PDB file of C-alpha atoms in Angstrom:
ATOM      1  CA  UNK A  44       0.251  -0.208   0.678  1.00 56.00           C
ATOM      2  CA  UNK A  45       3.122   2.179   0.709  1.00 62.00           C
ATOM      3  CA  UNK A  46       4.644   2.052  -2.198  1.00 75.00           C
ATOM      4  CA  UNK A  47       1.157   1.981  -4.261  1.00 92.00           C
ATOM      5  CA  UNK A  48       0.628   5.365  -2.908  1.00 94.00           C
ATOM      6  CA  UNK A  49       3.968   6.879  -3.139  1.00 95.00           C
ATOM      7  CA  UNK A  50       3.744   5.612  -6.776  1.00 96.00           C
ATOM      8  CA  UNK A  51       0.973   7.464  -8.096  1.00 96.00           C
ATOM      9  CA  UNK A  52       1.860  10.795  -5.818  1.00 97.00           C
ATOM     10  CA  UNK A  53       5.205  10.817  -7.366  1.00 96.00           C
ATOM     11  CA  UNK A  54       3.516   9.919 -10.767  1.00 97.00           C
ATOM     12  CA  UNK A  55       0.923  13.494 -10.520  1.00 97.00           C
ATOM     13  CA  UNK A  56       3.714  15.170  -9.535  1.00 97.00           C
ATOM     14  CA  UNK A  57       5.590  14.583 -12.286  1.00 96.00           C
ATOM     15  CA  UNK A  58       2.810  15.228 -14.567  1.00 96.00           C
ATOM     16  CA  UNK A  59       2.045  18.665 -13.153  1.00 94.00           C
ATOM     17  CA  UNK A  60       5.940  19.006 -13.373  1.00 91.00           C
ATOM     18  CA  UNK A  61       5.962  18.627 -16.878  1.00 90.00           C
ATOM     19  CA  UNK A  62       2.303  19.852 -17.160  1.00 89.00           C
ATOM     20  CA  UNK A  63       3.170  23.373 -15.688  1.00 87.00           C
ATOM     21  CA  UNK A  64       6.273  23.740 -17.511  1.00 83.00           C
ATOM     22  CA  UNK A  65       4.871  22.708 -20.512  1.00 83.00           C
ATOM     23  CA  UNK A  66       3.276  26.065 -20.985  1.00 83.00           C
ATOM     24  CA  UNK A  67       5.537  27.471 -19.510  1.00 72.00           C
ATOM     25  CA  UNK A  68       4.387  28.182 -16.384  1.00 67.00           C
ATOM     26  CA  UNK A  69       6.323  28.926 -13.647  1.00 60.00           C
ATOM     27  CA  UNK A  70       8.842  27.945 -16.145  1.00 68.00           C
ATOM     28  CA  UNK A  71      11.599  28.706 -13.564  1.00 75.00           C
ATOM     29  CA  UNK A  72       9.591  28.842 -10.614  1.00 81.00           C
ATOM     30  CA  UNK A  73      11.805  24.992  -8.238  1.00 88.00           C
ATOM     31  CA  UNK A  74      10.948  21.954  -7.631  1.00 90.00           C
ATOM     32  CA  UNK A  75      10.134  22.580  -3.438  1.00 93.00           C
ATOM     33  CA  UNK A  76       7.576  25.471  -5.322  1.00 93.00           C
ATOM     34  CA  UNK A  77       6.162  22.586  -7.130  1.00 93.00           C
ATOM     35  CA  UNK A  78       5.537  20.750  -4.824  1.00 96.00           C
ATOM     36  CA  UNK A  79       3.986  22.487  -2.722  1.00 95.00           C
ATOM     37  CA  UNK A  80       1.460  24.234  -4.788  1.00 94.00           C
ATOM     38  CA  UNK A  81       0.284  20.294  -6.315  1.00 97.00           C
ATOM     39  CA  UNK A  82       0.786  19.767  -2.964  1.00 97.00           C
ATOM     40  CA  UNK A  83      -2.408  22.300  -2.375  1.00 96.00           C
ATOM     41  CA  UNK A  84      -3.927  21.065  -5.034  1.00 96.00           C
ATOM     42  CA  UNK A  85      -5.839  18.132  -3.409  1.00 97.00           C
ATOM     43  CA  UNK A  86      -5.739  16.278   0.349  1.00 98.00           C
ATOM     44  CA  UNK A  87      -3.092  14.110  -0.455  1.00 97.00           C
ATOM     45  CA  UNK A  88      -2.877  13.114   3.595  1.00 98.00           C
ATOM     46  CA  UNK A  89      -2.456   9.591   4.994  1.00 97.00           C
ATOM     47  CA  UNK A  90      -3.430  10.309   8.977  1.00 97.00           C
ATOM     48  CA  UNK A  91      -6.337  12.959   9.150  1.00 97.00           C
ATOM     49  CA  UNK A  92      -9.202  12.612   6.948  1.00 97.00           C
ATOM     50  CA  UNK A  93     -10.019  17.042   6.787  1.00 98.00           C
ATOM     51  CA  UNK A  94     -12.863  16.271   9.141  1.00 98.00           C
ATOM     52  CA  UNK A  95     -10.598  15.454  11.775  1.00 98.00           C
ATOM     53  CA  UNK A  96      -8.388  17.903  11.596  1.00 98.00           C
ATOM     54  CA  UNK A  97     -11.948  20.145  12.044  1.00 98.00           C
ATOM     55  CA  UNK A  98     -13.006  18.238  15.315  1.00 98.00           C
ATOM     56  CA  UNK A  99      -9.829  18.229  16.615  1.00 98.00           C
ATOM     57  CA  UNK A 100      -9.462  22.246  16.756  1.00 98.00           C
ATOM     58  CA  UNK A 101     -13.157  23.230  17.431  1.00 97.00           C
ATOM     59  CA  UNK A 102     -12.626  20.703  20.814  1.00 97.00           C
ATOM     60  CA  UNK A 103      -9.310  22.405  21.358  1.00 97.00           C
ATOM     61  CA  UNK A 104     -11.393  25.686  20.759  1.00 96.00           C
ATOM     62  CA  UNK A 105     -14.408  24.930  23.055  1.00 95.00           C
ATOM     63  CA  UNK A 106     -12.175  24.436  25.728  1.00 94.00           C
ATOM     64  CA  UNK A 107      -8.664  25.958  25.635  1.00 94.00           C
ATOM     65  CA  UNK A 108      -7.933  25.279  29.584  1.00 91.00           C
ATOM     66  CA  UNK A 109      -7.373  28.476  29.622  1.00 94.00           C
ATOM     67  CA  UNK A 110      -8.434  31.452  32.438  1.00 95.00           C
ATOM     68  CA  UNK A 111      -7.115  35.258  31.137  1.00 96.00           C
ATOM     69  CA  UNK A 112      -8.253  38.151  33.859  1.00 96.00           C
ATOM     70  CA  UNK A 113      -7.781  42.345  32.626  1.00 96.00           C
ATOM     71  CA  UNK A 114      -4.646  43.823  35.412  1.00 97.00           C
ATOM     72  CA  UNK A 115      -3.883  46.869  35.870  1.00 96.00           C
ATOM     73  CA  UNK A 116       0.074  46.801  34.284  1.00 93.00           C
ATOM     74  CA  UNK A 117       1.711  48.362  37.489  1.00 92.00           C
ATOM     75  CA  UNK A 118       0.019  45.473  39.333  1.00 96.00           C
ATOM     76  CA  UNK A 119       1.523  42.724  36.874  1.00 96.00           C
ATOM     77  CA  UNK A 120       4.812  40.229  38.844  1.00 95.00           C
ATOM     78  CA  UNK A 121       8.156  40.000  37.083  1.00 94.00           C
ATOM     79  CA  UNK A 122       7.273  43.700  35.876  1.00 96.00           C
ATOM     80  CA  UNK A 123       8.885  46.793  36.768  1.00 96.00           C
ATOM     81  CA  UNK A 124       9.264  50.609  36.014  1.00 96.00           C
ATOM     82  CA  UNK A 125      12.126  51.656  35.174  1.00 96.00           C
ATOM     83  CA  UNK A 126      10.683  55.808  36.060  1.00 95.00           C
ATOM     84  CA  UNK A 127      14.587  57.337  34.755  1.00 95.00           C
ATOM     85  CA  UNK A 128      13.346  55.802  31.233  1.00 95.00           C
ATOM     86  CA  UNK A 129       9.608  55.996  31.722  1.00 96.00           C
ATOM     87  CA  UNK A 130       9.524  51.917  30.353  1.00 96.00           C
ATOM     88  CA  UNK A 131       8.419  48.364  31.540  1.00 97.00           C
ATOM     89  CA  UNK A 132      10.702  45.714  31.919  1.00 96.00           C
ATOM     90  CA  UNK A 133      10.752  42.472  32.811  1.00 94.00           C
ATOM     91  CA  UNK A 134      12.706  41.868  35.790  1.00 93.00           C
ATOM     92  CA  UNK A 135      14.832  38.475  33.372  1.00 91.00           C
ATOM     93  CA  UNK A 136      16.014  41.774  31.647  1.00 91.00           C
ATOM     94  CA  UNK A 137      15.119  38.882  28.576  1.00 90.00           C
ATOM     95  CA  UNK A 138      11.115  39.071  26.032  1.00 91.00           C
ATOM     96  CA  UNK A 139      10.614  42.451  25.545  1.00 93.00           C
ATOM     97  CA  UNK A 140      10.347  46.446  27.075  1.00 96.00           C
ATOM     98  CA  UNK A 141       6.863  48.165  26.974  1.00 97.00           C
ATOM     99  CA  UNK A 142       8.324  51.910  26.293  1.00 97.00           C
ATOM    100  CA  UNK A 143       7.118  54.840  24.214  1.00 97.00           C
ATOM    101  CA  UNK A 144       7.647  56.333  21.139  1.00 96.00           C
ATOM    102  CA  UNK A 145       6.979  60.156  19.249  1.00 96.00           C
ATOM    103  CA  UNK A 146       7.561  60.506  15.547  1.00 95.00           C
ATOM    104  CA  UNK A 147       7.536  63.258  14.092  1.00 94.00           C
ATOM    105  CA  UNK A 148       7.882  64.887   9.799  1.00 90.00           C
ATOM    106  CA  UNK A 149       5.234  62.173   8.907  1.00 88.00           C
ATOM    107  CA  UNK A 150       3.315  63.473   6.160  1.00 87.00           C
ATOM    108  CA  UNK A 151       3.054  60.009   4.053  1.00 90.00           C
ATOM    109  CA  UNK A 152       0.665  58.930   7.097  1.00 88.00           C
ATOM    110  CA  UNK A 153      -2.646  60.984   8.432  1.00 91.00           C
ATOM    111  CA  UNK A 154      -1.230  62.900  10.962  1.00 91.00           C
ATOM    112  CA  UNK A 155       1.376  63.893  10.671  1.00 90.00           C
ATOM    113  CA  UNK A 156       3.546  63.925  14.961  1.00 94.00           C
ATOM    114  CA  UNK A 157       2.225  61.445  17.451  1.00 95.00           C
ATOM    115  CA  UNK A 158       2.835  59.189  20.736  1.00 96.00           C
ATOM    116  CA  UNK A 159       2.009  55.796  21.341  1.00 96.00           C
ATOM    117  CA  UNK A 160       4.106  53.182  23.127  1.00 97.00           C
ATOM    118  CA  UNK A 161       5.453  50.189  21.249  1.00 97.00           C
ATOM    119  CA  UNK A 162       6.961  46.067  22.390  1.00 96.00           C
ATOM    120  CA  UNK A 163      10.723  46.442  21.256  1.00 95.00           C
ATOM    121  CA  UNK A 164      12.449  42.875  22.170  1.00 92.00           C
ATOM    122  CA  UNK A 165      15.695  42.844  23.889  1.00 89.00           C
ATOM    123  CA  UNK A 166      18.144  42.960  21.608  1.00 85.00           C
ATOM    124  CA  UNK A 167      15.675  43.327  18.253  1.00 79.00           C
ATOM    125  CA  UNK A 168      17.114  39.082  17.947  1.00 80.00           C
ATOM    126  CA  UNK A 169      13.226  38.128  17.719  1.00 86.00           C
ATOM    127  CA  UNK A 170      12.732  34.960  16.782  1.00 91.00           C
ATOM    128  CA  UNK A 171      11.809  31.437  15.616  1.00 94.00           C
ATOM    129  CA  UNK A 172       9.039  30.735  13.597  1.00 96.00           C
ATOM    130  CA  UNK A 173       9.764  26.728  12.219  1.00 97.00           C
ATOM    131  CA  UNK A 174       7.138  24.425  10.494  1.00 98.00           C
ATOM    132  CA  UNK A 175       8.593  20.339  10.731  1.00 98.00           C
ATOM    133  CA  UNK A 176       7.739  18.633   6.772  1.00 98.00           C
ATOM    134  CA  UNK A 177       7.479  14.950   7.124  1.00 98.00           C
ATOM    135  CA  UNK A 178       6.711  12.598   4.581  1.00 98.00           C
ATOM    136  CA  UNK A 179       4.755  10.227   5.451  1.00 97.00           C
ATOM    137  CA  UNK A 180       3.805   7.547   2.260  1.00 97.00           C
ATOM    138  CA  UNK A 181       5.762   9.152   0.298  1.00 96.00           C
ATOM    139  CA  UNK A 182       3.696  12.369   0.551  1.00 97.00           C
ATOM    140  CA  UNK A 183       4.292  16.036   2.993  1.00 98.00           C
ATOM    141  CA  UNK A 184       2.363  16.188   5.966  1.00 98.00           C
ATOM    142  CA  UNK A 185       3.511  19.456   8.663  1.00 98.00           C
ATOM    143  CA  UNK A 186       3.114  19.687  12.083  1.00 98.00           C
ATOM    144  CA  UNK A 187       0.943  21.742  13.165  1.00 98.00           C
ATOM    145  CA  UNK A 188       0.531  22.946  16.936  1.00 98.00           C
ATOM    146  CA  UNK A 189      -2.817  23.990  18.172  1.00 98.00           C
ATOM    147  CA  UNK A 190      -1.093  27.039  20.865  1.00 97.00           C
ATOM    148  CA  UNK A 191      -2.970  29.004  23.021  1.00 95.00           C
ATOM    149  CA  UNK A 192      -2.334  32.753  24.283  1.00 95.00           C
ATOM    150  CA  UNK A 193      -3.830  34.779  25.543  1.00 95.00           C
ATOM    151  CA  UNK A 194      -4.610  37.491  23.569  1.00 95.00           C
ATOM    152  CA  UNK A 195      -5.776  34.607  20.912  1.00 95.00           C
ATOM    153  CA  UNK A 196      -9.198  35.606  19.056  1.00 95.00           C
ATOM    154  CA  UNK A 197     -10.624  32.436  21.267  1.00 95.00           C
ATOM    155  CA  UNK A 198      -7.376  31.513  22.628  1.00 97.00           C
ATOM    156  CA  UNK A 199      -6.484  28.723  20.143  1.00 98.00           C
ATOM    157  CA  UNK A 200      -5.093  29.501  17.124  1.00 98.00           C
ATOM    158  CA  UNK A 201      -3.137  26.716  14.208  1.00 98.00           C
ATOM    159  CA  UNK A 202       0.010  27.584  14.597  1.00 98.00           C
ATOM    160  CA  UNK A 203       3.482  26.813  13.396  1.00 98.00           C
ATOM    161  CA  UNK A 204       5.753  24.031  15.032  1.00 98.00           C
ATOM    162  CA  UNK A 205       7.962  25.940  17.042  1.00 97.00           C
ATOM    163  CA  UNK A 206       7.176  29.841  18.029  1.00 94.00           C
ATOM    164  CA  UNK A 207       9.391  31.004  20.235  1.00 90.00           C
ATOM    165  CA  UNK A 208      11.846  33.857  20.892  1.00 85.00           C
ATOM    166  CA  UNK A 209      15.177  33.759  21.666  1.00 81.00           C
ATOM    167  CA  UNK A 210      15.030  34.381  25.259  1.00 81.00           C
ATOM    168  CA  UNK A 211      12.184  31.256  25.033  1.00 78.00           C
ATOM    169  CA  UNK A 212      14.335  29.263  23.629  1.00 81.00           C
ATOM    170  CA  UNK A 213      16.827  30.157  26.354  1.00 77.00           C
ATOM    171  CA  UNK A 214      14.805  29.427  28.762  1.00 73.00           C
ATOM    172  CA  UNK A 215      14.431  32.913  30.477  1.00 65.00           C
ATOM    173  CA  UNK A 216      11.355  32.163  32.371  1.00 66.00           C
ATOM    174  CA  UNK A 217      12.862  28.696  34.266  1.00 67.00           C
ATOM    175  CA  UNK A 218       9.995  26.858  32.529  1.00 70.00           C
ATOM    176  CA  UNK A 219      10.584  24.218  29.952  1.00 79.00           C
ATOM    177  CA  UNK A 220      12.177  24.377  26.689  1.00 86.00           C
ATOM    178  CA  UNK A 221      10.032  24.974  23.602  1.00 89.00           C
ATOM    179  CA  UNK A 222       8.806  21.556  22.047  1.00 93.00           C
ATOM    180  CA  UNK A 223      10.622  20.869  19.230  1.00 94.00           C
ATOM    181  CA  UNK A 224      13.163  23.250  18.551  1.00 93.00           C
ATOM    182  CA  UNK A 225      16.341  20.944  18.797  1.00 91.00           C
ATOM    183  CA  UNK A 226      15.186  20.731  15.136  1.00 93.00           C
ATOM    184  CA  UNK A 227      15.464  24.184  14.263  1.00 92.00           C
ATOM    185  CA  UNK A 228      19.208  25.313  14.168  1.00 77.00           C
ATOM    186  CA  UNK A 229      20.850  22.414  16.011  1.00 61.00           C
ATOM    187  CA  UNK A 230      24.106  20.619  14.996  1.00 62.00           C
ATOM    188  CA  UNK A 231      23.354  17.250  16.294  1.00 57.00           C
ATOM    189  CA  UNK A 232      20.052  16.665  14.295  1.00 66.00           C
ATOM    190  CA  UNK A 233      22.193  16.475  10.554  1.00 73.00           C
ATOM    191  CA  UNK A 234      19.680  14.078   8.878  1.00 83.00           C
ATOM    192  CA  UNK A 235      17.185  17.488   9.514  1.00 92.00           C
ATOM    193  CA  UNK A 236      16.596  19.121   5.627  1.00 94.00           C
ATOM    194  CA  UNK A 237      16.907  23.147   6.028  1.00 95.00           C
ATOM    195  CA  UNK A 238      13.907  24.125   3.612  1.00 96.00           C
ATOM    196  CA  UNK A 239      13.364  27.467   4.582  1.00 95.00           C
ATOM    197  CA  UNK A 240      15.243  30.064   6.613  1.00 95.00           C
ATOM    198  CA  UNK A 241      14.619  33.878   6.422  1.00 95.00           C
ATOM    199  CA  UNK A 242      14.237  36.422   8.208  1.00 94.00           C
ATOM    200  CA  UNK A 243      10.271  38.170   8.340  1.00 92.00           C
ATOM    201  CA  UNK A 244       9.557  41.582   9.018  1.00 91.00           C
ATOM    202  CA  UNK A 245       6.553  41.947  11.511  1.00 91.00           C
ATOM    203  CA  UNK A 246       3.893  44.407  12.284  1.00 92.00           C
ATOM    204  CA  UNK A 247       5.797  48.291  13.216  1.00 92.00           C
ATOM    205  CA  UNK A 248       3.504  49.716  14.374  1.00 92.00           C
ATOM    206  CA  UNK A 249       3.297  47.976  17.656  1.00 94.00           C
ATOM    207  CA  UNK A 250       6.677  46.048  17.653  1.00 94.00           C
ATOM    208  CA  UNK A 251       9.558  48.553  17.406  1.00 95.00           C
ATOM    209  CA  UNK A 252      11.591  47.012  15.411  1.00 93.00           C
ATOM    210  CA  UNK A 253      10.492  43.144  15.291  1.00 92.00           C
ATOM    211  CA  UNK A 254      11.371  40.775  12.253  1.00 92.00           C
ATOM    212  CA  UNK A 255      11.689  36.612  13.183  1.00 94.00           C
ATOM    213  CA  UNK A 256      13.645  34.353  11.363  1.00 94.00           C
ATOM    214  CA  UNK A 257      10.748  31.761   9.411  1.00 96.00           C
ATOM    215  CA  UNK A 258      12.011  28.599   8.784  1.00 96.00           C
ATOM    216  CA  UNK A 259      10.733  25.609   7.234  1.00 97.00           C
ATOM    217  CA  UNK A 260      12.858  21.682   8.346  1.00 97.00           C
ATOM    218  CA  UNK A 261      12.264  18.595   6.240  1.00 97.00           C
ATOM    219  CA  UNK A 262      13.245  15.600   8.442  1.00 96.00           C
ATOM    220  CA  UNK A 263      13.491  11.560   7.147  1.00 96.00           C
ATOM    221  CA  UNK A 264      10.450   9.372   6.774  1.00 96.00           C
ATOM    222  CA  UNK A 265      12.060   6.745   9.220  1.00 95.00           C
ATOM    223  CA  UNK A 266      12.474   9.738  12.597  1.00 94.00           C
ATOM    224  CA  UNK A 267      10.221   8.913  14.564  1.00 93.00           C
ATOM    225  CA  UNK A 268       8.067  11.912  16.605  1.00 93.00           C
ATOM    226  CA  UNK A 269       6.255  12.050  19.706  1.00 94.00           C
ATOM    227  CA  UNK A 270       3.742  13.548  19.686  1.00 96.00           C
ATOM    228  CA  UNK A 271       1.702  15.832  22.865  1.00 95.00           C
ATOM    229  CA  UNK A 272      -1.630  16.087  22.628  1.00 95.00           C
ATOM    230  CA  UNK A 273      -1.709  19.592  21.673  1.00 96.00           C
ATOM    231  CA  UNK A 274      -0.133  19.110  17.385  1.00 98.00           C
ATOM    232  CA  UNK A 275      -1.232  17.059  14.491  1.00 98.00           C
ATOM    233  CA  UNK A 276       0.568  16.444  10.272  1.00 98.00           C
ATOM    234  CA  UNK A 277      -1.600  18.024   7.945  1.00 98.00           C
ATOM    235  CA  UNK A 278      -1.659  18.169   4.518  1.00 98.00           C
ATOM    236  CA  UNK A 279      -0.500  21.468   1.965  1.00 98.00           C
ATOM    237  CA  UNK A 280      -4.110  21.015   1.021  1.00 98.00           C
ATOM    238  CA  UNK A 281      -5.500  20.922   4.558  1.00 98.00           C
ATOM    239  CA  UNK A 282      -3.898  23.975   5.808  1.00 98.00           C
ATOM    240  CA  UNK A 283      -5.317  26.062   2.777  1.00 98.00           C
ATOM    241  CA  UNK A 284      -8.635  24.988   3.588  1.00 98.00           C
ATOM    242  CA  UNK A 285      -8.288  26.492   7.350  1.00 98.00           C
ATOM    243  CA  UNK A 286      -7.102  29.671   5.353  1.00 97.00           C
ATOM    244  CA  UNK A 287     -11.417  30.037   4.003  1.00 97.00           C
ATOM    245  CA  UNK A 288     -12.538  30.134   8.145  1.00 97.00           C
ATOM    246  CA  UNK A 289     -12.544  33.413  10.418  1.00 96.00           C
ATOM    247  CA  UNK A 290      -9.370  33.468  12.377  1.00 96.00           C
ATOM    248  CA  UNK A 291      -8.125  29.670  12.485  1.00 98.00           C
ATOM    249  CA  UNK A 292      -4.964  29.627  11.252  1.00 98.00           C
ATOM    250  CA  UNK A 293      -2.556  31.824  13.035  1.00 97.00           C
ATOM    251  CA  UNK A 294      -0.369  34.872  10.871  1.00 95.00           C
ATOM    252  CA  UNK A 295       3.190  32.699  11.271  1.00 96.00           C
ATOM    253  CA  UNK A 296       1.379  29.960   9.446  1.00 97.00           C
ATOM    254  CA  UNK A 297       0.405  32.715   6.534  1.00 96.00           C
ATOM    255  CA  UNK A 298       3.661  33.997   6.602  1.00 95.00           C
ATOM    256  CA  UNK A 299       5.879  30.749   6.465  1.00 96.00           C
ATOM    257  CA  UNK A 300       3.975  29.180   3.759  1.00 95.00           C
ATOM    258  CA  UNK A 301       3.765  32.458   1.304  1.00 93.00           C
ATOM    259  CA  UNK A 302       7.145  32.150   0.407  1.00 90.00           C
ATOM    260  CA  UNK A 303       6.489  29.245  -1.714  1.00 86.00           C
TER     261      UNK A 303
END
């Protein structure tokens, strides 16, 4: 069965590449880009059908397992206010600071000047946004997390395998290390193939000179990964199908797959 479906997939992919080049469409596109486009045309998933993915995600949203309460900024534990510099900072010296900007001579905007608070990453180093790709029966799948964030719409959104600042990766929070971080940038994983590694910009209206390293890495088909219940293998078709639903896919997944 494995060889049969793998052969069917490869034959269909090769025919797609042949046809696109024959009519001069994507003539200079890489094989990876063409395969990702091909994957988007039909659901080749070897693990879960789309109805299962939808039920799994909606169940996560129904019971997110979090309680969020608005509190005054000065009551945030492990955050202090620097009166001299006029900004809030984390007592670890990591993560980000909340500071003010004064903007002038902006004749291209709605007003010529304004003041605003902004979040500044310590060291401007950003973080890693990465997705693991692995083949099952020769067909690519992507490891996606139903990630819980207090500011997310409905708390849970589909997110990359790894979504962490370098402060998180250094465990400045003194908690557990982010899951699967060893597949991104670790010299120990020589079998991991880096398919994408690009710095991407963030929203400069609220994040000060922030950028993140977008990555797509592929691991061998015979390499096993133990999943927690927050993670699921999805096909590219399933990921893009989720874009049709309001606020299911977070902007970091969109940013990574937009490279192709």
